[in-house]
Every structure is written in structure tokens, then in C-alpha cells.
XYZ file of N, CA and C in Angstrom:
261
model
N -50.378 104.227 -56.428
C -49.600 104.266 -57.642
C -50.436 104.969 -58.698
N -49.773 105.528 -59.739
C -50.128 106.717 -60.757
C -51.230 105.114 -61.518
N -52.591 105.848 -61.814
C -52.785 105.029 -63.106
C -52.356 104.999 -64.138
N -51.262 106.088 -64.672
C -50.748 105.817 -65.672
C -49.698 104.837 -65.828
N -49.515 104.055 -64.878
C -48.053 103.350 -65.030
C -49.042 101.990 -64.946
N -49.026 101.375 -66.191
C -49.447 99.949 -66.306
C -48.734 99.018 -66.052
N -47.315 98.775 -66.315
C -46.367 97.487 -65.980
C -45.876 97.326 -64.852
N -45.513 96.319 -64.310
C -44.794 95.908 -63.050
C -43.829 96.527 -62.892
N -43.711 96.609 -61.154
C -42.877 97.698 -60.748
C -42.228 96.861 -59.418
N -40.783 96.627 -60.095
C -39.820 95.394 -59.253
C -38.995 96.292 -57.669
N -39.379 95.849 -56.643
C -38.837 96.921 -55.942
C -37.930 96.121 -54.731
N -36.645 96.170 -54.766
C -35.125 95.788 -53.801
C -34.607 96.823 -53.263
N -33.713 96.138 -52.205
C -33.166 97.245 -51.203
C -31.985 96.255 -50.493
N -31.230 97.270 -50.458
C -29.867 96.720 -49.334
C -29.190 97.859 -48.856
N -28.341 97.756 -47.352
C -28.400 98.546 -46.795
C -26.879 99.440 -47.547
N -26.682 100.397 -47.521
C -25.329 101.375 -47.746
C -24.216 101.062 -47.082
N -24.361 101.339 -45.917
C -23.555 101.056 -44.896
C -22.950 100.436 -43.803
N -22.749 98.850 -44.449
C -22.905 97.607 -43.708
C -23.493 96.907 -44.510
N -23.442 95.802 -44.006
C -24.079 94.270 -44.229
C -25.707 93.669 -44.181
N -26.526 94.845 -43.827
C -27.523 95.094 -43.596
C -28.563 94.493 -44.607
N -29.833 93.390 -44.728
C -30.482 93.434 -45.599
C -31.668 94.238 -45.407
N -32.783 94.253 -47.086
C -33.988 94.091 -46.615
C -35.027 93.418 -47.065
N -35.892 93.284 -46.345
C -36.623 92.430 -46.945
C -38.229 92.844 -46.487
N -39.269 92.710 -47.753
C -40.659 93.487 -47.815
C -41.473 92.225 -47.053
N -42.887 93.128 -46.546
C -44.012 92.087 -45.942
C -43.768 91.067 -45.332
N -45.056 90.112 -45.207
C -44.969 89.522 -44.135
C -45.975 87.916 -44.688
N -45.381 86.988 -45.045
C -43.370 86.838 -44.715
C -42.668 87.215 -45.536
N -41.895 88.107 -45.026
C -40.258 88.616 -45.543
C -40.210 88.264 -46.646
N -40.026 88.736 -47.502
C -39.274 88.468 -48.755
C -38.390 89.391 -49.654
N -37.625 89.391 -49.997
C -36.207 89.762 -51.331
C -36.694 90.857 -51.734
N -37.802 90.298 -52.538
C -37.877 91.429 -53.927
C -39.872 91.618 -53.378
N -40.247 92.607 -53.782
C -41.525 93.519 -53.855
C -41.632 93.294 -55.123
N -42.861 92.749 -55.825
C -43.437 93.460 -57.278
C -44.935 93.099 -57.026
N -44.768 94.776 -57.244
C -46.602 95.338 -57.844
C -46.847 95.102 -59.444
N -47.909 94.484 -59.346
C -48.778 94.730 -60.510
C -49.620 95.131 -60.635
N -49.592 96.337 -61.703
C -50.816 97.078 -61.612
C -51.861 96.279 -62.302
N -51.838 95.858 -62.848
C -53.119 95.138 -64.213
C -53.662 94.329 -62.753
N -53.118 93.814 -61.700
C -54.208 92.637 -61.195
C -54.775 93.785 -59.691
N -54.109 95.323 -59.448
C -54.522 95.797 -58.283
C -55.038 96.854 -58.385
N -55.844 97.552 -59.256
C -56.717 98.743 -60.085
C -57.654 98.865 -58.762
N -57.782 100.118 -58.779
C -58.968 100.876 -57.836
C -59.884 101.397 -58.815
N -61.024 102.051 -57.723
C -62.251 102.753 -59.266
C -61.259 103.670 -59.418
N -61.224 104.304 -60.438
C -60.398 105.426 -60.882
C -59.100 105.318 -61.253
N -58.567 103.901 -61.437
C -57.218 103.754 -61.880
C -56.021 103.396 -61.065
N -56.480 104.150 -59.771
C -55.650 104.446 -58.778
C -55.030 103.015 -58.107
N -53.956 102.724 -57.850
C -53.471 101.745 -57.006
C -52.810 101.666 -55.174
N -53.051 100.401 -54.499
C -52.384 101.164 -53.264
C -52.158 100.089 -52.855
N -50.673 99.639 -52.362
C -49.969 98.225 -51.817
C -49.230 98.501 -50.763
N -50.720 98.666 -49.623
C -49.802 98.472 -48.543
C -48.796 97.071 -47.892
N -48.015 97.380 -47.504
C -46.981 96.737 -47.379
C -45.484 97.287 -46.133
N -45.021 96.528 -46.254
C -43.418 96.888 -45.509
C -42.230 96.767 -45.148
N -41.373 97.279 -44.838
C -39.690 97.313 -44.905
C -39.784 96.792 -43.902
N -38.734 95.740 -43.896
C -38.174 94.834 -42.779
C -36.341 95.144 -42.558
N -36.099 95.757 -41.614
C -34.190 96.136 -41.210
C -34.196 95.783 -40.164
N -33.239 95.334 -40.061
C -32.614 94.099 -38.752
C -31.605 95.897 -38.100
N -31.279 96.540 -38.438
C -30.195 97.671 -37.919
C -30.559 98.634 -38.637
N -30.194 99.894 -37.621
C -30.381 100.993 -38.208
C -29.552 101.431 -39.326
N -29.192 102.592 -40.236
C -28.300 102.456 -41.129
C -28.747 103.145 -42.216
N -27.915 103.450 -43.235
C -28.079 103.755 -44.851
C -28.673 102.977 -45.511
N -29.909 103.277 -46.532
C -30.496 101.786 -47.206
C -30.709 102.668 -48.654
N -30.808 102.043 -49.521
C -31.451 102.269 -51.031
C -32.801 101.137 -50.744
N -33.518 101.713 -51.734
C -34.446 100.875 -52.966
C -34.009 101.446 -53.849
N -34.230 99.779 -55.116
C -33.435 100.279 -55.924
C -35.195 99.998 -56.719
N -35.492 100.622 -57.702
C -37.050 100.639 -58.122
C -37.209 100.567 -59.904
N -37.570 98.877 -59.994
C -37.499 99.020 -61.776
C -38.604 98.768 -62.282
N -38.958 99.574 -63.209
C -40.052 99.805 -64.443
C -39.315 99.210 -65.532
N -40.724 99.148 -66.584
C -40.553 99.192 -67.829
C -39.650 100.012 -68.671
N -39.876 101.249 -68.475
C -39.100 102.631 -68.736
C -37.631 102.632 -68.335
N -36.948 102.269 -67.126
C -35.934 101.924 -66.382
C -35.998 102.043 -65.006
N -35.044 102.331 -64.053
C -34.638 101.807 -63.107
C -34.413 103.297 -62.520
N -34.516 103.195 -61.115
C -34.532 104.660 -60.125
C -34.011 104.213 -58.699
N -33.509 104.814 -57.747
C -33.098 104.853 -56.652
C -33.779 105.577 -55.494
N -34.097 105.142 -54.469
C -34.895 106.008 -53.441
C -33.837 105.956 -52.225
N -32.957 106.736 -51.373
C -31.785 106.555 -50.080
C -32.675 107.139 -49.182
N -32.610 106.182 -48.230
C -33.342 107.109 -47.264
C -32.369 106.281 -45.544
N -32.495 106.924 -44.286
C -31.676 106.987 -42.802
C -32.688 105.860 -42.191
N -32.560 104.765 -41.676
C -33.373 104.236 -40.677
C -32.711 104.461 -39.240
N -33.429 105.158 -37.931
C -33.294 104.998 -36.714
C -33.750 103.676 -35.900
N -33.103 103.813 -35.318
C -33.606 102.954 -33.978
C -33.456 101.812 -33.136
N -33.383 100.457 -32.674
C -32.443 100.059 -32.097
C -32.037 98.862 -33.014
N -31.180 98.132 -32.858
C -30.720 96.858 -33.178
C -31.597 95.940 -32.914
N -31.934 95.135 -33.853
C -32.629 93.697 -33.468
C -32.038 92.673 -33.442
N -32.353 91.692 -33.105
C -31.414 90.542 -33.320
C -31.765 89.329 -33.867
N -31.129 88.421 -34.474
C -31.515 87.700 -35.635
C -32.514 86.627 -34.744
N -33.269 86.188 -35.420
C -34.019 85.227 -34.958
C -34.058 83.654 -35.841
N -33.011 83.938 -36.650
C -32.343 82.641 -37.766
C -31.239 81.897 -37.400
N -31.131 80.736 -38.146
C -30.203 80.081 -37.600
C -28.806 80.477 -38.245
């Protein structure tokens, strides 16, 4: 992440096309937020690795909010079907 962006950065996703959720890391959860003030590198720089969890392939957004406002990222997931492991 840019060092210039100091405030938390709220990050959701659901799928386009279908019923599809998603959900970040491990364990799973809803919503992603980085904070930069507690994850600074030398030089400003930030880096949260992390990851997308999709049960089906499909259309997905993140939907990505700042301080400043709110942005959209669409991107295609391939590959096979999983199957729920919930009750």
C-alpha cells in the first residue's frame, strides 16, 4: 500500500452473478480492513498479505472504502465448484 494513504482501508466483495459470497483470510471473514498507522514498513510502505475465499467460480466485485470515498475492483474467478462444508 502507497505510504501516502494513512486511514483505513475497508475492503468487501460479493459475487455479480449469483448468490456467491466472499470472504478474506483465514478464518474467513466478511469484511478486510487494513490499517495503515499499525502496519508501516521502513519507508512507509505497507503489505497485507492475505486472501479471497469463493465457494464458485463467477463475477465478483470488491467494493474498496477510504477516507476520500469508495471504488470498485470486477474481476472473473475460474475453476471448479466447491462445496459447502457448513451446516
Amino acid at each position: 500500500m502507497n505510504p501516502t494513504l494513512t486511514t483505513p482501508v475497508l475492503v468487501r466483495g460479493r459475487q455479480l452473478d449469483g448468490p456467491g459470497e466472499v470472504r478474506f483470510g483465514d478464518p474467513a471473514v466478511e469484511e478486510l480492513l487494513l490499517d495503515p498507522a499499525e502496519d508501516a514498513l521502513p519507508g512507509g510502505w505497507r503489505e497485507y498479505p492475505s486472501l479471497t475465499r469463493l465457494r464458485a467460480p463467477g463475477c465478483y466485485v470488491y467494493q474498496i472504502d477510504v477516507a476520500a470515498g469508495s471504488f470498485t475492483v470486477v474481476f472473473r474467478a475460474f475453476g471448479p465448484v466447491v462445496a459447502s462444508t457448513h451446516s
